[in-house]
CSV table of C-alpha atoms and ligand atoms in Angstrom, one decimal:
chain,number,residue,atom,x,y,z
A,67,UNK,CA,-52.4,17.6,16.5
A,68,UNK,CA,-50.7,16.2,19.6
A,69,UNK,CA,-50.4,18.0,22.9
A,70,UNK,CA,-46.7,18.9,22.3
A,71,UNK,CA,-47.4,20.5,19.0
A,72,UNK,CA,-48.7,23.7,20.5
A,73,UNK,CA,-45.1,24.6,21.5
A,74,UNK,CA,-43.9,24.4,17.9
A,75,UNK,CA,-43.7,27.4,15.6
A,76,UNK,CA,-45.2,25.3,12.8
A,77,UNK,CA,-48.6,23.8,13.5
A,78,UNK,CA,-51.2,22.0,11.6
A,79,UNK,CA,-55.0,21.7,12.1
A,80,UNK,CA,-58.3,21.0,10.4
A,81,UNK,CA,-61.0,23.6,10.7
A,82,UNK,CA,-64.5,23.5,9.3
A,83,UNK,CA,-66.4,26.8,10.0
A,84,UNK,CA,-70.2,26.4,10.5
A,85,UNK,CA,-72.2,27.4,7.5
A,86,UNK,CA,-74.5,29.5,9.7
A,87,UNK,CA,-75.3,33.2,8.8
A,88,UNK,CA,-75.0,35.4,11.9
A,89,UNK,CA,-76.7,38.7,12.5
A,90,UNK,CA,-75.6,40.6,15.6
A,91,UNK,CA,-76.9,43.8,17.2
A,92,UNK,CA,-79.5,45.5,19.4
A,93,UNK,CA,-82.8,45.3,17.6
A,94,UNK,CA,-81.7,42.7,15.1
A,95,UNK,CA,-84.7,40.6,15.9
A,96,UNK,CA,-86.7,43.0,13.7
A,97,UNK,CA,-84.9,41.6,10.7
A,98,UNK,CA,-86.5,38.1,11.3
A,99,UNK,CA,-89.3,38.5,8.6
A,100,UNK,CA,-86.8,39.6,6.0
A,101,UNK,CA,-84.5,36.7,6.9
A,102,UNK,CA,-87.4,34.2,6.7
A,103,UNK,CA,-88.2,35.5,3.3
A,104,UNK,CA,-84.6,35.3,2.1
A,105,UNK,CA,-84.5,31.7,3.4
A,106,UNK,CA,-87.7,30.8,1.6
A,107,UNK,CA,-89.5,29.8,4.8
A,108,UNK,CA,-93.3,30.5,4.7
A,109,UNK,CA,-94.8,28.6,7.7
A,110,UNK,CA,-92.6,28.9,10.7
A,111,UNK,CA,-93.3,27.3,14.0
A,112,UNK,CA,-92.0,29.5,16.9
A,113,UNK,CA,-90.5,27.5,19.7
A,114,UNK,CA,-89.8,28.6,23.3
A,115,UNK,CA,-89.8,27.5,26.9
A,116,UNK,CA,-93.0,28.3,29.0
A,117,UNK,CA,-91.0,31.2,30.5
A,118,UNK,CA,-90.3,32.9,27.1
A,119,UNK,CA,-93.9,32.8,25.8
A,120,UNK,CA,-94.2,36.6,25.5
A,121,UNK,CA,-91.0,36.8,23.5
A,122,UNK,CA,-92.2,34.0,21.3
A,123,UNK,CA,-95.4,35.9,20.7
A,124,UNK,CA,-93.3,39.0,19.7
A,125,UNK,CA,-91.5,36.8,17.1
A,126,UNK,CA,-94.8,35.4,15.9
A,127,UNK,CA,-96.2,38.9,15.5
A,128,UNK,CA,-93.1,40.0,13.6
A,129,UNK,CA,-93.4,37.1,11.2
A,130,UNK,CA,-97.1,37.8,10.6
A,131,UNK,CA,-98.4,35.5,7.8
A,132,UNK,CA,-95.1,33.6,7.8
A,133,UNK,CA,-95.9,32.3,11.3
A,134,UNK,CA,-97.7,28.9,11.4
A,135,UNK,CA,-98.0,28.8,15.2
A,136,UNK,CA,-96.2,28.5,18.5
A,137,UNK,CA,-95.0,25.6,20.6
A,138,UNK,CA,-93.9,26.8,24.1
A,139,UNK,CA,-93.1,23.6,26.0
A,140,UNK,CA,-89.4,23.4,25.4
A,141,UNK,CA,-87.6,21.9,28.5
A,142,UNK,CA,-84.0,21.5,29.7
A,143,UNK,CA,-82.2,18.5,28.1
A,144,UNK,CA,-84.9,17.9,25.5
A,145,UNK,CA,-87.1,15.1,26.8
A,146,UNK,CA,-88.0,12.7,24.0
A,147,UNK,CA,-91.7,13.2,24.9
A,148,UNK,CA,-91.5,17.0,24.4
A,149,UNK,CA,-89.7,16.5,21.0
A,150,UNK,CA,-92.4,14.1,19.9
A,151,UNK,CA,-95.2,16.6,20.9
A,152,UNK,CA,-93.4,19.4,19.0
A,153,UNK,CA,-93.1,17.1,15.9
A,154,UNK,CA,-96.8,16.4,16.0
A,155,UNK,CA,-97.7,20.1,16.2
A,156,UNK,CA,-95.3,20.9,13.4
A,157,UNK,CA,-96.9,18.2,11.2
A,158,UNK,CA,-100.4,19.4,12.1
A,159,UNK,CA,-99.6,23.0,11.1
A,160,UNK,CA,-97.6,21.9,8.0
A,161,UNK,CA,-94.6,24.0,9.3
A,162,UNK,CA,-91.7,24.3,6.9
A,163,UNK,CA,-89.2,25.5,9.5
A,164,UNK,CA,-88.8,26.8,13.1
A,165,UNK,CA,-87.7,29.8,15.0
A,166,UNK,CA,-86.1,28.9,18.3
A,167,UNK,CA,-86.4,31.9,20.7
A,168,UNK,CA,-84.7,31.3,24.0
A,169,UNK,CA,-81.8,29.6,25.7
A,170,UNK,CA,-80.1,26.2,25.0
A,171,UNK,CA,-83.2,24.3,25.8
A,172,UNK,CA,-85.2,25.9,23.0
A,173,UNK,CA,-82.3,25.5,20.6
A,174,UNK,CA,-82.1,21.9,21.6
A,175,UNK,CA,-85.7,21.3,20.7
A,176,UNK,CA,-85.2,23.0,17.3
A,177,UNK,CA,-82.2,20.6,16.8
A,178,UNK,CA,-84.5,17.6,17.5
A,179,UNK,CA,-86.9,18.9,14.8
A,180,UNK,CA,-84.0,19.5,12.4
A,181,UNK,CA,-83.0,15.9,12.8
A,182,UNK,CA,-86.5,14.5,12.4
A,183,UNK,CA,-88.5,15.6,10.3
A,184,UNK,CA,-85.6,17.7,9.0
A,185,UNK,CA,-87.0,21.2,9.6
A,186,UNK,CA,-84.6,24.1,9.0
A,187,UNK,CA,-84.5,26.8,11.7
A,188,UNK,CA,-83.4,30.2,12.8
A,189,UNK,CA,-82.0,30.5,16.3
A,190,UNK,CA,-82.6,33.6,18.4
A,191,UNK,CA,-80.5,33.0,21.5
A,192,UNK,CA,-81.4,34.7,24.8
A,193,UNK,CA,-78.8,33.1,27.0
A,194,UNK,CA,-75.1,32.5,26.7
A,195,UNK,CA,-75.3,28.7,26.3
A,196,UNK,CA,-73.9,28.7,22.7
A,197,UNK,CA,-75.8,25.6,21.4
A,198,UNK,CA,-76.7,27.5,18.2
A,199,UNK,CA,-73.0,27.3,17.1
A,200,UNK,CA,-72.7,23.5,17.5
A,201,UNK,CA,-73.6,20.4,15.5
A,202,UNK,CA,-74.2,18.7,18.8
A,203,UNK,CA,-77.7,17.5,19.6
A,204,UNK,CA,-79.1,15.9,22.8
A,205,UNK,CA,-82.2,14.0,23.8
A,206,UNK,CA,-83.1,12.7,27.3
A,207,UNK,CA,-85.2,9.6,28.1
A,208,UNK,CA,-85.4,7.5,31.3
A,209,UNK,CA,-82.7,9.6,33.1
A,210,UNK,CA,-80.2,9.1,30.2
A,211,UNK,CA,-79.0,11.9,27.9
A,212,UNK,CA,-78.0,10.7,24.5
A,213,UNK,CA,-75.9,13.2,22.4
A,214,UNK,CA,-74.6,13.0,18.9
A,215,UNK,CA,-73.0,15.2,16.3
A,216,UNK,CA,-74.6,16.0,13.0
A,217,UNK,CA,-74.1,19.2,10.9
A,218,UNK,CA,-77.8,19.0,9.9
A,219,UNK,CA,-78.8,20.4,13.3
A,220,UNK,CA,-76.9,23.7,12.8
A,221,UNK,CA,-79.3,26.6,12.3
A,222,UNK,CA,-79.6,28.3,8.9
A,223,UNK,CA,-79.1,31.7,10.6
A,224,UNK,CA,-78.6,33.1,14.1
A,225,UNK,CA,-79.9,36.5,15.3
A,226,UNK,CA,-78.0,37.6,18.3
A,227,UNK,CA,-79.9,40.5,19.8
A,228,UNK,CA,-78.4,41.7,23.1
A,229,UNK,CA,-81.7,43.5,24.0
A,230,UNK,CA,-83.3,40.1,24.4
A,231,UNK,CA,-80.9,39.2,27.2
A,232,UNK,CA,-81.7,42.2,29.4
A,233,UNK,CA,-84.3,40.2,31.2
A,234,UNK,CA,-82.0,37.3,32.0
A,235,UNK,CA,-81.7,37.4,35.8
A,236,UNK,CA,-78.3,38.3,37.2
A,237,UNK,CA,-77.8,34.8,38.8
A,238,UNK,CA,-78.8,33.0,35.6
A,239,UNK,CA,-76.6,35.3,33.6
A,240,UNK,CA,-73.5,34.4,35.7
A,241,UNK,CA,-74.2,30.7,35.4
A,242,UNK,CA,-74.9,30.9,31.7
A,243,UNK,CA,-71.7,32.9,31.2
A,244,UNK,CA,-69.7,30.3,33.2
A,245,UNK,CA,-71.2,27.6,30.9
A,246,UNK,CA,-69.9,29.6,27.9
A,247,UNK,CA,-66.5,29.9,29.5
A,248,UNK,CA,-66.4,26.2,30.1
A,249,UNK,CA,-66.7,25.7,26.3
A,250,UNK,CA,-63.7,28.0,25.7
A,251,UNK,CA,-61.6,26.2,28.5
A,252,UNK,CA,-62.1,22.8,27.0
A,253,UNK,CA,-61.6,24.0,23.5
A,254,UNK,CA,-58.1,25.2,24.5
A,255,UNK,CA,-57.0,21.7,25.4
A,256,UNK,CA,-59.1,19.8,22.9
A,257,UNK,CA,-57.3,17.3,20.7
A,258,UNK,CA,-58.6,19.3,17.6
A,259,UNK,CA,-57.8,22.8,18.9
A,260,UNK,CA,-55.9,25.4,16.8
A,261,UNK,CA,-54.4,28.8,17.3
A,262,UNK,CA,-57.5,30.3,15.7
A,263,UNK,CA,-59.7,28.6,18.3
A,264,UNK,CA,-57.4,29.9,21.0
A,265,UNK,CA,-58.0,33.4,19.7
A,266,UNK,CA,-61.7,33.0,19.9
A,267,UNK,CA,-61.5,31.4,23.4
A,268,UNK,CA,-59.3,34.2,24.8
A,269,UNK,CA,-61.4,37.1,23.6
A,270,UNK,CA,-64.7,35.2,24.4
A,271,UNK,CA,-63.6,34.7,28.1
A,272,UNK,CA,-62.2,38.2,28.4
A,273,UNK,CA,-65.4,39.8,27.3
A,274,UNK,CA,-67.6,37.7,29.4
A,275,UNK,CA,-65.5,38.1,32.5
A,276,UNK,CA,-65.4,41.9,32.0
A,277,UNK,CA,-69.1,42.2,31.4
A,278,UNK,CA,-70.3,40.0,34.3
A,279,UNK,CA,-69.8,42.4,37.2
A,280,UNK,CA,-71.5,45.1,35.2
A,281,UNK,CA,-74.5,42.8,34.5
A,282,UNK,CA,-74.8,41.8,38.1
A,283,UNK,CA,-74.7,45.5,39.2
A,284,UNK,CA,-77.1,46.6,36.5
A,285,UNK,CA,-78.8,43.8,34.5
A,286,UNK,CA,-80.2,46.3,32.1
A,287,UNK,CA,-76.7,47.6,31.0
A,288,UNK,CA,-76.9,47.3,27.2
A,289,UNK,CA,-73.2,47.7,26.6
A,290,UNK,CA,-72.3,45.0,29.0
A,291,UNK,CA,-75.1,42.8,27.6
A,292,UNK,CA,-73.7,43.3,24.1
A,293,UNK,CA,-70.2,42.4,25.2
A,294,UNK,CA,-71.4,39.3,27.0
A,295,UNK,CA,-73.5,38.0,24.1
A,296,UNK,CA,-70.6,38.6,21.7
A,297,UNK,CA,-68.3,36.7,24.1
A,298,UNK,CA,-70.8,33.9,24.3
A,299,UNK,CA,-70.9,33.7,20.5
A,300,UNK,CA,-67.1,33.3,20.4
A,301,UNK,CA,-67.2,30.7,23.2
A,302,UNK,CA,-70.0,28.8,21.4
A,303,UNK,CA,-67.9,28.9,18.2
A,304,UNK,CA,-65.1,27.2,20.1
A,305,UNK,CA,-67.5,24.5,21.3
A,306,UNK,CA,-68.8,23.9,17.8
A,307,UNK,CA,-65.5,23.1,16.2
A,308,UNK,CA,-63.7,21.1,18.9
A,309,UNK,CA,-64.0,17.9,20.9
A,310,UNK,CA,-65.0,18.5,24.5
A,311,UNK,CA,-63.4,16.6,27.4
A,312,UNK,CA,-64.1,15.4,31.0
A,313,UNK,CA,-65.8,18.6,32.1
A,314,UNK,CA,-68.6,18.4,29.5
A,315,UNK,CA,-68.9,14.6,30.0
A,316,UNK,CA,-69.4,15.1,33.7
A,317,UNK,CA,-71.9,17.9,33.4
A,318,UNK,CA,-74.0,16.1,30.7
A,319,UNK,CA,-74.1,13.0,32.9
A,320,UNK,CA,-75.2,15.0,35.9
A,321,UNK,CA,-77.8,16.8,33.8
A,322,UNK,CA,-79.2,13.6,32.2
A,323,UNK,CA,-79.1,11.4,35.3
A,324,UNK,CA,-80.1,13.8,38.0
A,325,UNK,CA,-81.8,16.6,36.0
A,326,UNK,CA,-79.5,19.2,37.6
A,327,UNK,CA,-79.7,22.7,36.1
A,328,UNK,CA,-77.3,22.8,33.2
A,329,UNK,CA,-75.5,26.2,33.5
A,330,UNK,CA,-75.3,26.1,37.3
A,331,UNK,CA,-73.8,22.6,37.1
A,332,UNK,CA,-71.1,23.8,34.7
A,333,UNK,CA,-70.4,26.8,37.1
A,334,UNK,CA,-69.8,24.5,40.1
A,335,UNK,CA,-67.9,21.8,38.3
A,336,UNK,CA,-65.5,23.8,36.1
A,337,UNK,CA,-62.9,24.9,38.7
A,338,UNK,CA,-62.5,21.3,39.9
A,339,UNK,CA,-62.0,19.8,36.4
A,340,UNK,CA,-59.7,22.6,35.5
A,341,UNK,CA,-57.6,22.1,38.6
A,342,UNK,CA,-57.5,18.3,37.7
A,343,UNK,CA,-56.3,19.1,34.2
A,344,UNK,CA,-54.2,22.2,34.8
A,345,UNK,CA,-50.8,20.6,35.0
A,346,UNK,CA,-51.3,18.4,31.9
A,347,UNK,CA,-52.7,21.3,29.9
A,348,UNK,CA,-50.5,24.1,31.2
A,349,UNK,CA,-49.2,25.4,27.9
A,350,UNK,CA,-52.6,25.3,26.3
A,351,UNK,CA,-54.1,27.4,29.1
A,352,UNK,CA,-51.9,30.5,28.5
A,353,UNK,CA,-54.7,32.3,26.6
A,354,UNK,CA,-57.1,31.6,29.6
A,355,UNK,CA,-54.5,33.0,32.0
A,356,UNK,CA,-54.2,36.2,30.0
A,357,UNK,CA,-58.0,36.5,29.7
A,358,UNK,CA,-58.5,36.1,33.5
A,359,UNK,CA,-55.3,37.9,34.4
A,360,UNK,CA,-54.2,35.1,36.7
A,361,UNK,CA,-51.5,32.5,36.9
A,362,UNK,CA,-54.0,29.9,38.3
A,363,UNK,CA,-57.4,29.9,36.4
A,364,UNK,CA,-59.2,27.3,38.7
A,365,UNK,CA,-59.1,29.6,41.7
A,366,UNK,CA,-59.8,32.7,39.7
A,367,UNK,CA,-62.9,31.2,38.1
A,368,UNK,CA,-64.2,29.8,41.4
A,369,UNK,CA,-63.7,33.1,43.2
A,370,UNK,CA,-65.3,35.1,40.4
A,371,UNK,CA,-68.4,32.9,40.3
A,372,UNK,CA,-68.8,33.0,44.1
A,373,UNK,CA,-68.2,36.7,44.3
A,374,UNK,CA,-71.0,37.1,41.8
A,375,UNK,CA,-73.5,35.0,43.8
A,376,UNK,CA,-73.2,31.7,41.9
A,377,UNK,CA,-74.1,28.4,43.7
A,378,UNK,CA,-71.1,27.0,45.5
A,379,UNK,CA,-71.6,23.2,45.4
A,380,UNK,CA,-73.5,20.3,43.8
A,381,UNK,CA,-75.2,19.9,47.1
A,382,UNK,CA,-76.6,23.4,46.7
A,383,UNK,CA,-78.0,22.3,43.4
A,384,UNK,CA,-79.9,19.4,45.0
A,385,UNK,CA,-77.5,16.5,44.4
A,386,UNK,CA,-77.5,13.8,47.1
A,387,UNK,CA,-74.1,12.4,48.2
A,388,UNK,CA,-75.5,8.9,47.5
A,389,UNK,CA,-75.5,9.7,43.8
A,390,UNK,CA,-71.7,10.3,43.5
A,391,UNK,CA,-70.7,6.7,42.9
A,392,UNK,CA,-73.5,6.1,40.3
A,393,UNK,CA,-72.7,9.3,38.4
A,394,UNK,CA,-68.9,8.5,38.4
A,395,UNK,CA,-69.6,5.0,36.9
A,396,UNK,CA,-71.9,6.5,34.2
A,397,UNK,CA,-69.1,9.0,33.3
A,398,UNK,CA,-66.5,6.3,33.0
A,399,UNK,CA,-68.8,4.1,31.0
A,400,UNK,CA,-68.5,6.6,28.2
A,401,UNK,CA,-64.7,6.3,28.0
A,402,UNK,CA,-62.6,6.5,26.1
A,403,UNK,CA,-63.2,10.3,25.8
A,404,UNK,CA,-60.8,13.2,25.1
A,405,UNK,CA,-59.0,14.7,28.1
A,406,UNK,CA,-55.5,16.1,28.6
A,407,UNK,CA,-54.7,13.4,31.2
A,408,UNK,CA,-56.1,9.9,31.8
A,409,UNK,CA,-59.2,9.7,34.0
A,410,UNK,CA,-59.9,6.9,36.5
A,411,UNK,CA,-63.1,6.0,38.4
A,412,UNK,CA,-61.4,7.2,41.6
A,413,UNK,CA,-60.5,10.5,39.9
A,414,UNK,CA,-64.1,11.2,39.0
A,415,UNK,CA,-65.3,10.2,42.4
A,416,UNK,CA,-62.8,12.6,44.0
A,417,UNK,CA,-63.8,15.4,41.7
A,418,UNK,CA,-67.5,14.8,42.4
A,419,UNK,CA,-67.0,14.6,46.2
A,420,UNK,CA,-65.1,18.0,46.1
A,421,UNK,CA,-67.7,19.6,43.9
A,422,UNK,CA,-70.5,18.2,46.0
A,423,UNK,CA,-69.0,19.7,49.2
A,424,UNK,CA,-68.0,22.9,47.4
A,425,UNK,CA,-64.5,22.9,48.8
A,426,UNK,CA,-61.9,25.5,47.6
A,427,UNK,CA,-59.9,24.3,44.6
B,186,NAD,P1,-82.5,27.3,29.2
B,186,NAD,O1,-82.6,27.4,27.8
B,186,NAD,O2,-83.3,26.2,29.9
B,186,NAD,O3,-82.9,28.6,30.0
B,186,NAD,C1,-82.9,28.7,31.4
B,186,NAD,C2,-84.1,29.4,31.9
B,186,NAD,O4,-83.9,30.8,31.6
B,186,NAD,C3,-85.4,29.0,31.2
B,186,NAD,O5,-86.5,29.0,32.1
B,186,NAD,C4,-85.6,30.1,30.1
B,186,NAD,O6,-87.0,30.3,29.8
B,186,NAD,C5,-85.0,31.3,30.9
B,186,NAD,N1,-84.5,32.3,30.0
B,186,NAD,C6,-83.7,32.1,28.8
B,186,NAD,N2,-83.4,33.3,28.3
B,186,NAD,C7,-84.0,34.3,29.1
B,186,NAD,C8,-84.0,35.7,29.1
B,186,NAD,N3,-83.4,36.4,28.2
B,186,NAD,N4,-84.7,36.3,30.1
B,186,NAD,C9,-85.3,35.6,31.1
B,186,NAD,N5,-85.3,34.3,31.1
B,186,NAD,C10,-84.7,33.6,30.2
B,186,NAD,O7,-81.0,27.0,29.7
B,186,NAD,P2,-79.6,27.3,29.0
B,186,NAD,O8,-78.6,27.3,30.1
B,186,NAD,O9,-79.7,28.5,28.1
B,186,NAD,O10,-79.4,26.0,28.1
B,186,NAD,C11,-79.2,24.8,28.7
B,186,NAD,C12,-79.6,23.6,27.7
B,186,NAD,O11,-78.9,23.8,26.5
B,186,NAD,C13,-79.2,22.3,28.3
B,186,NAD,O12,-80.2,21.3,27.9
B,186,NAD,C14,-77.9,22.0,27.6
B,186,NAD,O13,-77.6,20.6,27.5
B,186,NAD,C15,-78.1,22.6,26.3
B,186,NAD,N6,-76.9,23.0,25.6
B,186,NAD,C16,-76.5,22.4,24.5
B,186,NAD,C17,-75.4,22.7,23.8
B,186,NAD,C18,-75.0,22.0,22.5
B,186,NAD,O14,-74.0,22.3,21.9
B,186,NAD,N7,-75.8,21.1,22.1
B,186,NAD,C19,-74.6,23.7,24.3
B,186,NAD,C20,-74.9,24.4,25.4
B,186,NAD,C21,-76.1,24.0,26.1
């Protein structure tokens, strides 16, 4: 579908829904043992980051005899060395599958094990990253993040339990939600978007944006947490079925090359890329304007994030100005990639300079 086709009454698209079963609701984690039995999994390795050890232990307890052990060393951007250690543990314990309890880092590790040695897994997301809805995997080695697409890395099932997100700190929640919103934004102007994807994107953004102020005010608000996680599922679903553009390329490069925090990087960069693409993608962004109740989404998103205490610039995240040129070159080295308008090296440098300084869009 070309960019002009969105204006026509008759449209065409290709859509492949993920084959993943989804359970949603407060307390749905309790269904994990039954789910494992239904999937025929008997020796599950529970994966988590070091910060989610207690939750991983809860999942292990719930699984009882179906739990083969725990591996709690998941790290952001899936370092190859961590994936190799997890594979060795899985082999040692004769695991026949995994349960990934945590944010995108843990899901990313489960994806590495789904690729090699091919272990099926259940995802229990505790952030809004949305990785569990996508066939995209990533591995990092020597400052370079390699990503690929393979349906084999999709989980067999996802349990979305909003109660598990009550502990996600307000600041992390805001950044994670902006990460989810970035998926919806780039899905709207993706070359393989569709009216159905636009529907998911609009409701996903609307729910996240409505829930965020409540979450910042009261992180334990279960209704707002439910809305936000549901919105994150919708935004992750958009990500899983479309091709991402400049924004995701930029953020992956910044994460891989400089180890910047993933969700916070998305939060800072999104308004700048959106401003860059806004004119070229104007018609496609109507659902976003409705969801944000604005005529100019870049400013609305930047103000929302700042009002809720998000970091303001790449400098705030620890990026040195000296790295701007190198990162810009790494981004361009990946071209051609999808984007509503052409992207030059100077364009990327300019975007990075503005995001580094944290200037208003
Ligand atoms: P994360 O998984 O690293 O979580 C961030 C921190 O928050 C961790 O320390 C974690 O332990 C903690 N945490 C998570 N849930 C919590 C909770 N409920 N309460 C308290 N603390 C909690 O970060 P993320 O932002 O969820 O995911 C980022 C990673 O996911 C990156 O590596 C990114 O590349 C990847 N990702 C991949 C895709 C994909 O489609 N492949 C999509 C989105 C993100």
